mmCIF file of C-alpha atoms in Angstrom:
data_model
loop_
_atom_site.group_PDB
_atom_site.id
_atom_site.type_symbol
_atom_site.label_atom_id
_atom_site.label_comp_id
_atom_site.label_asym_id
_atom_site.label_seq_id
_atom_site.Cartn_x
_atom_site.Cartn_y
_atom_site.Cartn_z
ATOM 1 C CA MET A 12 222.272 24.230 29.177
ATOM 2 C CA HIS A 13 225.731 22.732 29.118
ATOM 3 C CA HIS A 14 225.798 19.171 27.860
ATOM 4 C CA ASP A 15 228.135 16.856 29.729
ATOM 5 C CA PRO A 16 230.065 14.647 27.296
ATOM 6 C CA ALA A 17 230.147 11.936 29.934
ATOM 7 C CA GLU A 18 226.515 11.217 29.216
ATOM 8 C CA SER A 19 227.152 8.108 27.172
ATOM 9 C CA GLY A 20 225.360 5.282 28.884
ATOM 10 C CA GLN A 21 227.672 4.371 31.701
ATOM 11 C CA LEU A 22 226.792 4.991 35.282
ATOM 12 C CA SER A 23 226.859 8.697 34.621
ATOM 13 C CA ALA A 24 224.263 8.672 31.853
ATOM 14 C CA VAL A 25 223.558 7.521 28.338
ATOM 15 C CA PRO A 26 223.000 8.997 24.880
ATOM 16 C CA ALA A 27 220.299 11.610 24.846
ATOM 17 C CA ASP A 28 216.869 10.306 23.956
ATOM 18 C CA PRO A 29 214.297 12.927 22.963
ATOM 19 C CA ALA A 30 211.486 10.747 24.292
ATOM 20 C CA ALA A 31 212.971 10.901 27.775
ATOM 21 C CA ARG A 32 213.349 14.684 27.929
ATOM 22 C CA HIS A 33 210.753 17.223 28.901
ATOM 23 C CA PRO A 34 210.484 20.826 27.698
ATOM 24 C CA ARG A 35 211.454 23.396 30.282
ATOM 25 C CA PRO A 36 209.175 26.434 30.464
ATOM 26 C CA PRO A 37 210.729 29.848 29.889
ATOM 27 C CA GLU A 38 212.280 31.265 33.045
ATOM 28 C CA SER A 39 211.506 34.815 32.047
ATOM 29 C CA SER A 40 210.092 36.842 29.214
ATOM 30 C CA ALA A 41 213.620 37.234 27.885
ATOM 31 C CA HIS A 42 213.507 33.652 26.648
ATOM 32 C CA SER A 43 211.634 33.250 23.428
ATOM 33 C CA ALA A 44 209.312 30.330 22.846
ATOM 34 C CA PRO A 45 210.872 27.272 21.210
ATOM 35 C CA SER A 46 210.346 26.735 17.536
ATOM 36 C CA ASP A 47 208.372 23.846 16.068
ATOM 37 C CA ALA A 48 211.623 22.096 15.235
ATOM 38 C CA THR A 49 212.739 22.455 18.837
ATOM 39 C CA LYS A 50 209.479 20.980 20.083
ATOM 40 C CA ARG A 51 209.996 17.953 17.848
ATOM 41 C CA THR A 52 213.581 17.288 18.891
ATOM 42 C CA GLY A 53 213.437 17.952 22.621
ATOM 43 C CA ALA A 54 213.760 20.585 25.284
ATOM 44 C CA VAL A 55 216.271 23.359 25.033
ATOM 45 C CA GLY A 56 217.961 25.137 27.905
ATOM 46 C CA ALA A 57 219.253 28.628 28.177
ATOM 47 C CA ARG A 58 222.432 27.804 26.286
ATOM 48 C CA GLY A 59 220.794 25.712 23.600
ATOM 49 C CA GLY A 60 221.595 22.323 25.158
ATOM 50 C CA ARG A 61 219.157 19.566 25.936
ATOM 51 C CA VAL A 62 217.523 19.642 29.367
ATOM 52 C CA ARG A 63 218.273 16.631 31.566
ATOM 53 C CA ASP A 64 215.422 14.894 33.353
ATOM 54 C CA PRO A 65 216.146 15.386 37.089
ATOM 55 C CA PHE A 66 214.405 12.109 37.956
ATOM 56 C CA PHE A 67 217.088 9.993 36.302
ATOM 57 C CA ASP A 68 219.951 12.072 37.675
ATOM 58 C CA ASN A 69 218.470 11.795 41.169
ATOM 59 C CA ALA A 70 218.057 8.045 40.771
ATOM 60 C CA LYS A 71 221.632 7.562 39.576
ATOM 61 C CA TYR A 72 223.080 9.649 42.393
ATOM 62 C CA LEU A 73 221.098 7.855 45.112
ATOM 63 C CA ALA A 74 221.984 4.478 43.628
ATOM 64 C CA ILE A 75 225.717 5.249 43.487
ATOM 65 C CA VAL A 76 225.609 6.330 47.130
ATOM 66 C CA LEU A 77 224.067 2.959 47.990
ATOM 67 C CA VAL A 78 226.768 1.202 45.941
ATOM 68 C CA ALA A 79 229.548 2.929 47.864
ATOM 69 C CA ILE A 80 227.915 2.371 51.253
ATOM 70 C CA ALA A 81 227.318 -1.316 50.514
ATOM 71 C CA HIS A 82 230.976 -1.700 49.509
ATOM 72 C CA SER A 83 231.999 -0.130 52.825
ATOM 73 C CA TRP A 84 229.946 -2.762 54.637
ATOM 74 C CA GLU A 85 231.578 -5.794 53.063
ATOM 75 C CA PRO A 86 234.421 -6.237 55.600
ATOM 76 C CA LEU A 87 231.882 -5.908 58.444
ATOM 77 C CA LEU A 88 229.226 -8.404 57.361
ATOM 78 C CA ALA A 89 230.436 -11.350 59.436
ATOM 79 C CA SER A 90 229.854 -9.467 62.693
ATOM 80 C CA SER A 91 226.298 -8.245 62.147
ATOM 81 C CA ARG A 92 223.160 -9.996 60.928
ATOM 82 C CA PRO A 93 221.186 -6.715 60.613
ATOM 83 C CA LEU A 94 223.974 -5.338 58.438
ATOM 84 C CA SER A 95 223.929 -8.517 56.348
ATOM 85 C CA ALA A 96 220.182 -8.064 55.833
ATOM 86 C CA LEU A 97 220.684 -4.454 54.740
ATOM 87 C CA TYR A 98 223.477 -5.555 52.412
ATOM 88 C CA LEU A 99 221.324 -8.219 50.748
ATOM 89 C CA THR A 100 218.450 -5.757 50.331
ATOM 90 C CA VAL A 101 220.595 -3.035 48.775
ATOM 91 C CA TYR A 102 222.449 -5.482 46.535
ATOM 92 C CA ALA A 103 219.159 -6.801 45.222
ATOM 93 C CA PHE A 104 218.324 -3.525 43.477
ATOM 94 C CA HIS A 105 221.149 -0.979 43.231
ATOM 95 C CA MET A 106 222.900 -2.443 40.173
ATOM 96 C CA PRO A 107 219.635 -3.599 38.548
ATOM 97 C CA ALA A 108 218.416 0.011 38.805
ATOM 98 C CA PHE A 109 221.565 1.305 37.116
ATOM 99 C CA ILE A 110 221.383 -1.315 34.395
ATOM 100 C CA ILE A 111 217.695 -0.721 33.676
ATOM 101 C CA ILE A 112 218.318 3.020 33.324
ATOM 102 C CA SER A 113 221.314 2.328 31.068
ATOM 103 C CA GLY A 114 219.136 0.115 28.890
ATOM 104 C CA TYR A 115 216.392 2.722 28.782
ATOM 105 C CA PHE A 116 218.784 5.341 27.434
ATOM 106 C CA SER A 117 220.268 2.864 24.949
ATOM 107 C CA ARG A 118 217.062 2.548 22.911
ATOM 108 C CA THR A 119 218.371 4.778 20.130
ATOM 109 C CA PHE A 120 221.696 2.979 19.771
ATOM 110 C CA THR A 121 221.970 1.747 16.176
ATOM 111 C CA LEU A 122 225.721 1.129 15.744
ATOM 112 C CA GLY A 123 226.072 4.401 13.884
ATOM 113 C CA ALA A 124 229.595 5.759 13.544
ATOM 114 C CA PRO A 125 229.225 8.625 16.073
ATOM 115 C CA GLN A 126 227.605 6.266 18.585
ATOM 116 C CA VAL A 127 230.320 3.641 18.230
ATOM 117 C CA ARG A 128 232.995 6.318 18.541
ATOM 118 C CA LYS A 129 231.384 7.561 21.760
ATOM 119 C CA LEU A 130 231.044 4.014 23.062
ATOM 120 C CA ILE A 131 234.775 3.464 22.554
ATOM 121 C CA THR A 132 235.870 6.720 24.171
ATOM 122 C CA THR A 133 233.474 6.691 27.135
ATOM 123 C CA VAL A 134 233.213 2.969 27.910
ATOM 124 C CA ALA A 135 235.949 0.870 26.295
ATOM 125 C CA LEU A 136 238.902 3.192 26.902
ATOM 126 C CA PRO A 137 237.940 4.055 30.512
ATOM 127 C CA TYR A 138 237.691 0.302 31.098
ATOM 128 C CA VAL A 139 241.250 -0.248 29.881
ATOM 129 C CA ILE A 140 242.583 2.743 31.825
ATOM 130 C CA PHE A 141 240.945 1.796 35.106
ATOM 131 C CA GLN A 142 241.674 -1.895 34.661
ATOM 132 C CA TYR A 143 245.392 -1.174 34.676
ATOM 133 C CA ALA A 144 245.069 1.593 37.278
ATOM 134 C CA TYR A 145 243.399 -0.799 39.720
ATOM 135 C CA THR A 146 245.921 -3.514 38.944
ATOM 136 C CA LEU A 147 248.794 -1.118 39.688
ATOM 137 C CA PHE A 148 247.019 0.047 42.850
ATOM 138 C CA ALA A 149 246.584 -3.542 44.034
ATOM 139 C CA ARG A 150 250.202 -4.379 43.277
ATOM 140 C CA VAL A 151 251.423 -1.402 45.305
ATOM 141 C CA MET A 152 249.017 -1.533 48.252
ATOM 142 C CA GLY A 153 247.192 -4.843 48.140
ATOM 143 C CA PRO A 154 247.932 -8.182 49.766
ATOM 144 C CA ASP A 155 249.232 -11.243 47.944
ATOM 145 C CA PRO A 156 248.628 -12.742 45.495
ATOM 146 C CA VAL A 157 249.584 -9.896 43.219
ATOM 147 C CA PRO A 158 246.996 -9.518 40.426
ATOM 148 C CA THR A 159 248.128 -10.148 36.874
ATOM 149 C CA TRP A 160 248.166 -7.491 34.172
ATOM 150 C CA SER A 161 245.119 -8.617 32.205
ATOM 151 C CA VAL A 162 242.710 -6.628 30.095
ATOM 152 C CA ILE A 163 240.275 -9.543 29.719
ATOM 153 C CA ASP A 164 239.797 -10.280 33.423
ATOM 154 C CA PRO A 165 237.861 -7.280 34.834
ATOM 155 C CA TRP A 166 239.004 -6.344 38.306
ATOM 156 C CA TRP A 167 236.188 -5.708 40.802
ATOM 157 C CA LEU A 168 234.196 -2.636 39.680
ATOM 158 C CA ASN A 169 235.337 -2.761 36.069
ATOM 159 C CA TRP A 170 232.984 -5.581 35.146
ATOM 160 C CA PHE A 171 230.182 -3.064 34.593
ATOM 161 C CA LEU A 172 232.043 -1.208 31.854
ATOM 162 C CA ILE A 173 232.843 -4.342 29.867
ATOM 163 C CA ALA A 174 229.266 -5.560 30.338
ATOM 164 C CA LEU A 175 227.834 -2.225 29.172
ATOM 165 C CA PHE A 176 230.090 -2.312 26.123
ATOM 166 C CA VAL A 177 228.816 -5.767 25.143
ATOM 167 C CA TRP A 178 225.180 -4.952 25.893
ATOM 168 C CA ARG A 179 225.349 -1.774 23.828
ATOM 169 C CA LEU A 180 226.775 -3.602 20.833
ATOM 170 C CA THR A 181 223.904 -6.109 20.974
ATOM 171 C CA THR A 182 221.179 -3.440 21.241
ATOM 172 C CA PRO A 183 220.136 -3.699 17.549
ATOM 173 C CA LEU A 184 219.579 -7.442 18.065
ATOM 174 C CA TRP A 185 217.178 -6.901 20.980
ATOM 175 C CA ARG A 186 215.268 -4.321 18.967
ATOM 176 C CA LEU A 187 214.920 -6.813 16.124
ATOM 177 C CA VAL A 188 213.705 -10.001 17.840
ATOM 178 C CA ARG A 189 210.039 -10.506 18.680
ATOM 179 C CA TRP A 190 210.406 -11.526 22.360
ATOM 180 C CA PRO A 191 213.561 -9.832 23.609
ATOM 181 C CA LEU A 192 212.999 -10.157 27.370
ATOM 182 C CA PRO A 193 212.159 -13.904 27.357
ATOM 183 C CA LEU A 194 215.188 -14.472 25.134
ATOM 184 C CA ALA A 195 217.436 -12.502 27.495
ATOM 185 C CA LEU A 196 216.072 -14.457 30.460
ATOM 186 C CA ALA A 197 216.796 -17.686 28.591
ATOM 187 C CA PHE A 198 220.418 -16.602 28.176
ATOM 188 C CA ALA A 199 220.584 -15.750 31.881
ATOM 189 C CA VAL A 200 219.174 -19.164 32.799
ATOM 190 C CA LEU A 201 221.694 -20.936 30.585
ATOM 191 C CA GLY A 202 224.497 -18.915 32.132
ATOM 192 C CA SER A 203 223.360 -19.753 35.666
ATOM 193 C CA MET A 204 223.858 -23.464 35.031
ATOM 194 C CA SER A 205 226.966 -23.319 32.829
ATOM 195 C CA PRO A 206 230.109 -23.661 34.966
ATOM 196 C CA GLU A 207 232.261 -23.898 31.868
ATOM 197 C CA ILE A 208 231.905 -20.143 31.295
ATOM 198 C CA GLY A 209 235.211 -18.744 32.516
ATOM 199 C CA ALA A 210 236.198 -15.447 34.087
ATOM 200 C CA ASP A 211 237.253 -13.829 30.806
ATOM 201 C CA LEU A 212 235.391 -10.518 30.372
ATOM 202 C CA ASP A 213 233.207 -11.536 33.348
ATOM 203 C CA LEU A 214 230.842 -13.195 30.890
ATOM 204 C CA GLN A 215 228.698 -14.680 33.645
ATOM 205 C CA ARG A 216 227.764 -11.194 34.809
ATOM 206 C CA VAL A 217 227.310 -10.005 31.240
ATOM 207 C CA ILE A 218 224.835 -12.825 30.648
ATOM 208 C CA GLN A 219 223.074 -12.983 34.015
ATOM 209 C CA PHE A 220 222.499 -9.213 34.277
ATOM 210 C CA LEU A 221 221.439 -9.006 30.627
ATOM 211 C CA PRO A 222 217.645 -9.182 31.293
ATOM 212 C CA TYR A 223 217.743 -5.914 33.238
ATOM 213 C CA PHE A 224 219.389 -4.108 30.331
ATOM 214 C CA VAL A 225 216.915 -5.560 27.839
ATOM 215 C CA LEU A 226 214.025 -4.597 30.101
ATOM 216 C CA GLY A 227 215.338 -1.038 30.086
ATOM 217 C CA LEU A 228 215.324 -1.097 26.280
ATOM 218 C CA LEU A 229 211.642 -1.973 26.352
ATOM 219 C CA LEU A 230 210.570 0.745 28.780
ATOM 220 C CA ARG A 231 209.059 4.035 27.652
ATOM 221 C CA PRO A 232 208.598 7.412 29.378
ATOM 222 C CA ARG A 233 205.031 6.483 30.314
ATOM 223 C CA HIS A 234 206.313 3.581 32.395
ATOM 224 C CA PHE A 235 208.555 5.820 34.489
ATOM 225 C CA ALA A 236 205.735 8.363 34.723
ATOM 226 C CA LEU A 237 203.824 5.813 36.803
ATOM 227 C CA PHE A 238 206.217 6.480 39.681
ATOM 228 C CA SER A 239 204.878 10.029 39.925
ATOM 229 C CA HIS A 240 201.480 8.724 41.061
ATOM 230 C CA LYS A 241 200.573 8.605 44.717
ATOM 231 C CA TRP A 242 200.022 4.882 45.179
ATOM 232 C CA PRO A 243 203.541 3.728 44.201
ATOM 233 C CA LYS A 244 204.968 6.160 46.753
ATOM 234 C CA ILE A 245 202.569 4.890 49.418
ATOM 235 C CA VAL A 246 203.509 1.229 48.976
ATOM 236 C CA ALA A 247 207.238 1.766 48.318
ATOM 237 C CA ALA A 248 208.373 1.967 51.935
ATOM 238 C CA PRO A 249 206.360 -1.116 53.043
ATOM 239 C CA VAL A 250 207.758 -3.041 50.070
ATOM 240 C CA LEU A 251 211.340 -2.153 51.008
ATOM 241 C CA LEU A 252 210.688 -3.033 54.656
ATOM 242 C CA THR A 253 209.210 -6.376 53.570
ATOM 243 C CA GLY A 254 212.308 -6.994 51.485
ATOM 244 C CA LEU A 255 214.489 -6.156 54.482
ATOM 245 C CA ALA A 256 212.523 -8.589 56.654
ATOM 246 C CA ALA A 257 212.967 -11.320 54.042
ATOM 247 C CA ALA A 258 216.679 -10.505 53.855
ATOM 248 C CA TRP A 259 216.929 -10.862 57.648
ATOM 249 C CA TRP A 260 215.659 -14.435 57.332
ATOM 250 C CA LEU A 261 217.824 -15.162 54.290
ATOM 251 C CA ALA A 262 221.052 -13.621 55.640
ATOM 252 C CA PRO A 263 222.402 -16.786 57.311
ATOM 253 C CA ARG A 264 220.996 -19.036 54.562
ATOM 254 C CA LEU A 265 221.707 -17.303 51.234
ATOM 255 C CA PRO A 266 225.303 -16.840 50.032
ATOM 256 C CA TYR A 267 225.905 -13.248 48.949
ATOM 257 C CA ALA A 268 227.446 -14.519 45.715
ATOM 258 C CA TRP A 269 224.003 -15.292 44.300
ATOM 259 C CA LEU A 270 223.387 -11.539 44.007
ATOM 260 C CA TYR A 271 226.742 -10.904 42.321
ATOM 261 C CA HIS A 272 225.707 -13.039 39.310
ATOM 262 C CA ARG A 273 229.338 -13.887 38.575
ATOM 263 C CA GLU A 274 229.185 -17.671 39.030
ATOM 264 C CA SER A 275 226.988 -20.560 38.006
ATOM 265 C CA ALA A 276 224.918 -22.570 40.464
ATOM 266 C CA GLN A 277 227.452 -25.412 40.368
ATOM 267 C CA ASP A 278 230.281 -22.996 41.124
ATOM 268 C CA LEU A 279 228.345 -21.967 44.255
ATOM 269 C CA GLY A 280 228.017 -25.588 45.369
ATOM 270 C CA ALA A 281 224.346 -25.837 44.392
ATOM 271 C CA PRO A 282 222.661 -28.275 41.960
ATOM 272 C CA TRP A 283 222.296 -27.123 38.362
ATOM 273 C CA TRP A 284 218.508 -26.832 38.570
ATOM 274 C CA SER A 285 218.775 -24.181 41.296
ATOM 275 C CA GLY A 286 220.319 -21.827 38.719
ATOM 276 C CA PRO A 287 217.078 -21.276 36.751
ATOM 277 C CA LEU A 288 215.033 -21.054 39.957
ATOM 278 C CA MET A 289 217.326 -18.427 41.451
ATOM 279 C CA THR A 290 217.468 -16.515 38.164
ATOM 280 C CA PHE A 291 213.702 -16.001 38.117
ATOM 281 C CA ALA A 292 213.429 -15.495 41.889
ATOM 282 C CA LEU A 293 216.153 -12.849 42.001
ATOM 283 C CA PHE A 294 214.894 -11.152 38.836
ATOM 284 C CA SER A 295 211.396 -10.860 40.322
ATOM 285 C CA ALA A 296 212.631 -9.649 43.712
ATOM 286 C CA SER A 297 215.032 -7.161 42.123
ATOM 287 C CA LEU A 298 212.313 -5.661 39.937
ATOM 288 C CA ILE A 299 209.965 -5.212 42.899
ATOM 289 C CA LEU A 300 212.638 -3.556 45.025
ATOM 290 C CA THR A 301 213.878 -1.443 42.104
ATOM 291 C CA ALA A 302 210.339 -0.196 41.475
ATOM 292 C CA ALA A 303 209.988 0.686 45.172
ATOM 293 C CA PHE A 304 213.318 2.526 45.084
ATOM 294 C CA LEU A 305 212.387 4.498 41.947
ATOM 295 C CA ALA A 306 209.012 5.420 43.440
ATOM 296 C CA LEU A 307 210.837 7.188 46.291
ATOM 297 C CA VAL A 308 213.247 9.069 44.008
ATOM 298 C CA PRO A 309 212.387 12.796 43.799
ATOM 299 C CA ARG A 310 211.169 13.859 40.362
ATOM 300 C CA ARG A 311 212.060 17.528 40.771
ATOM 301 C CA ALA A 312 215.506 19.092 40.744
ATOM 302 C CA THR A 313 217.231 18.882 44.134
ATOM 303 C CA TRP A 314 220.675 19.705 45.536
ATOM 304 C CA CYS A 315 221.980 16.324 44.317
ATOM 305 C CA THR A 316 220.507 16.384 40.809
ATOM 306 C CA ARG A 317 223.619 17.824 39.202
ATOM 307 C CA LEU A 318 225.690 15.053 40.786
ATOM 308 C CA GLY A 319 223.774 12.475 38.774
ATOM 309 C CA ALA A 320 225.860 13.380 35.733
ATOM 310 C CA GLY A 321 229.034 12.377 37.584
ATOM 311 C CA THR A 322 228.159 8.923 38.830
ATOM 312 C CA LEU A 323 230.674 7.237 36.528
ATOM 313 C CA ALA A 324 233.456 9.149 38.292
ATOM 314 C CA GLY A 325 231.983 8.272 41.676
ATOM 315 C CA TYR A 326 231.652 4.621 40.739
ATOM 316 C CA LEU A 327 235.150 4.111 39.352
ATOM 317 C CA LEU A 328 237.037 6.269 41.850
ATOM 318 C CA HIS A 329 235.399 5.264 45.113
ATOM 319 C CA GLY A 330 236.843 1.773 44.762
ATOM 320 C CA PHE A 331 240.335 3.118 45.448
ATOM 321 C CA LEU A 332 239.149 4.577 48.748
ATOM 322 C CA ILE A 333 237.273 1.456 49.822
ATOM 323 C CA LYS A 334 240.218 -0.820 49.077
ATOM 324 C CA ALA A 335 242.705 1.580 50.695
ATOM 325 C CA ALA A 336 240.646 1.524 53.902
ATOM 326 C CA ASP A 337 240.394 -2.259 53.817
ATOM 327 C CA TRP A 338 244.047 -2.937 53.002
ATOM 328 C CA GLY A 339 245.169 -0.204 55.393
ATOM 329 C CA GLY A 340 243.654 -2.028 58.368
ATOM 330 C CA TRP A 341 240.860 0.434 59.093
ATOM 331 C CA TYR A 342 238.427 -2.431 59.620
ATOM 332 C CA ASP A 343 240.614 -4.332 62.077
ATOM 333 C CA SER A 344 239.574 -2.516 65.238
ATOM 334 C CA ALA A 345 236.667 -3.500 67.457
ATOM 335 C CA PHE A 346 235.190 -0.018 66.946
ATOM 336 C CA ALA A 347 234.862 -0.632 63.221
ATOM 337 C CA HIS A 348 232.578 -3.597 63.938
ATOM 338 C CA SER A 349 230.396 -1.686 66.397
ATOM 339 C CA VAL A 350 227.222 0.152 65.497
ATOM 340 C CA PRO A 351 228.880 3.605 65.730
ATOM 341 C CA GLY A 352 231.769 2.324 63.632
ATOM 342 C CA THR A 353 229.440 0.965 60.970
ATOM 343 C CA LEU A 354 227.546 4.247 60.867
ATOM 344 C CA LEU A 355 230.826 6.154 60.548
ATOM 345 C CA PHE A 356 231.995 4.013 57.632
ATOM 346 C CA SER A 357 228.588 4.363 55.972
ATOM 347 C CA ALA A 358 228.586 8.145 56.318
ATOM 348 C CA GLY A 359 232.183 8.341 55.133
ATOM 349 C CA ALA A 360 231.457 6.270 52.029
ATOM 350 C CA GLY A 361 228.366 8.335 51.206
ATOM 351 C CA CYS A 362 230.212 11.641 51.609
ATOM 352 C CA ALA A 363 233.255 10.411 49.662
ATOM 353 C CA VAL A 364 231.268 9.251 46.641
ATOM 354 C CA THR A 365 229.290 12.501 46.717
ATOM 355 C CA LEU A 366 232.517 14.486 46.482
ATOM 356 C CA LEU A 367 233.754 12.240 43.679
ATOM 357 C CA CYS A 368 230.609 12.981 41.653
ATOM 358 C CA MET A 369 231.196 16.741 41.776
ATOM 359 C CA PRO A 370 232.125 18.629 38.581
ATOM 360 C CA PRO A 371 235.695 19.552 39.685
ATOM 361 C CA VAL A 372 236.564 15.896 40.227
ATOM 362 C CA ARG A 373 234.965 14.882 36.947
ATOM 363 C CA GLY A 374 236.934 17.617 35.209
ATOM 364 C CA ALA A 375 240.203 16.547 36.804
ATOM 365 C CA PHE A 376 239.723 12.948 35.652
ATOM 366 C CA ARG A 377 238.159 13.699 32.283
ATOM 367 C CA TRP A 378 241.339 12.418 30.608
ATOM 368 C CA ALA A 379 240.537 8.947 31.982
ATOM 369 C CA LEU A 380 236.738 9.023 31.995
ATOM 370 C CA GLU A 381 236.299 10.598 28.542
ATOM 371 C CA PRO A 382 239.643 10.518 26.717
ATOM 372 C CA ARG A 383 239.577 12.554 23.514
ATOM 373 C CA LEU A 384 240.632 10.602 20.456
ATOM 374 C CA ASP A 385 239.558 12.906 17.634
ATOM 375 C CA TRP A 386 242.817 12.137 15.862
ATOM 376 C CA ALA A 387 241.892 8.437 15.739
ATOM 377 C CA PHE A 388 238.408 8.975 14.259
ATOM 378 C CA GLY A 389 239.116 11.285 11.370
ATOM 379 C CA GLY A 390 236.862 9.283 9.063
ATOM 380 C CA THR A 391 233.794 9.838 11.263
ATOM 381 C CA ARG A 392 234.409 13.325 12.609
ATOM 382 C CA GLY A 393 231.817 14.837 10.380
ATOM 383 C CA ALA A 394 229.317 11.986 10.687
#
């Protein structure tokens, strides 16, 4: 099976982990049984590549669709309380789900030369490329003030790439300490009440989302196997509906910025002690909703499974479309703020990000998503 080089830990995927793969049975008698060595190292497809677990690809695709749809809602939130409730509910779990999965597939990261090389070419360099691409796009199409050319101030979607880069580099630390999750939560709490942390590298988000990544590092295949049981699927829908009902009550009371995790409590006009309280409250709520979401994700291969390998492309490219629609005045009409208009924008965002996840689009933008720098890593080429 063809291995997609984009699978490096971003939104698209992360380094292959034998523990997370499952052997695929022979499709016909023409396929010989795998050797003992193959059984020890993981499943092998028809072309000798490692078989991807469809559950994770399905989860990533569905989550990126929710990301794009939620972004399409942002200019419409002021005119609809039900939409605000949906927005709060989705925002409570879509990025936590991505980050947990990224952490799960980062368990084997040891700062080895090939891993660091891949981290640079599939996370750091795409960050730089898209940081300047979005800045140019905003300068050409966006309103004033014109954004500055800065590589240390992530613009909108790019925060995730810089955060993933930092989290990956710290993976050996979390594997070393005795209580990694409590320590990560302690960092998140300190960040939530530290207004002196500036916007450079979006460190607030790096710190406040850190517990989800560390939790992913601690998870094992048996934990995700729990979602295949009947009872999680039975309770998932009621849990999500309960979360939506709570979001309906919170919509006029809770600033959306709490779920962005990019500012401290004081920056949001709240007392310092509300930072730790909100950190634990949002972490608990996000885990419950993420578990409910994952319980509803299909575990078998579906029509969208292959798209799960292209979620990095969908994530980084859909922002251009969302901002173009916003800056182009598409949201200014009364129709846009009606129920049919909202549904049209939602469907458009979902279809657009689906197209952006397709292999032809990924191939066309491979130069930006996975730039080849073999000439720069001569010392580790054979590592």
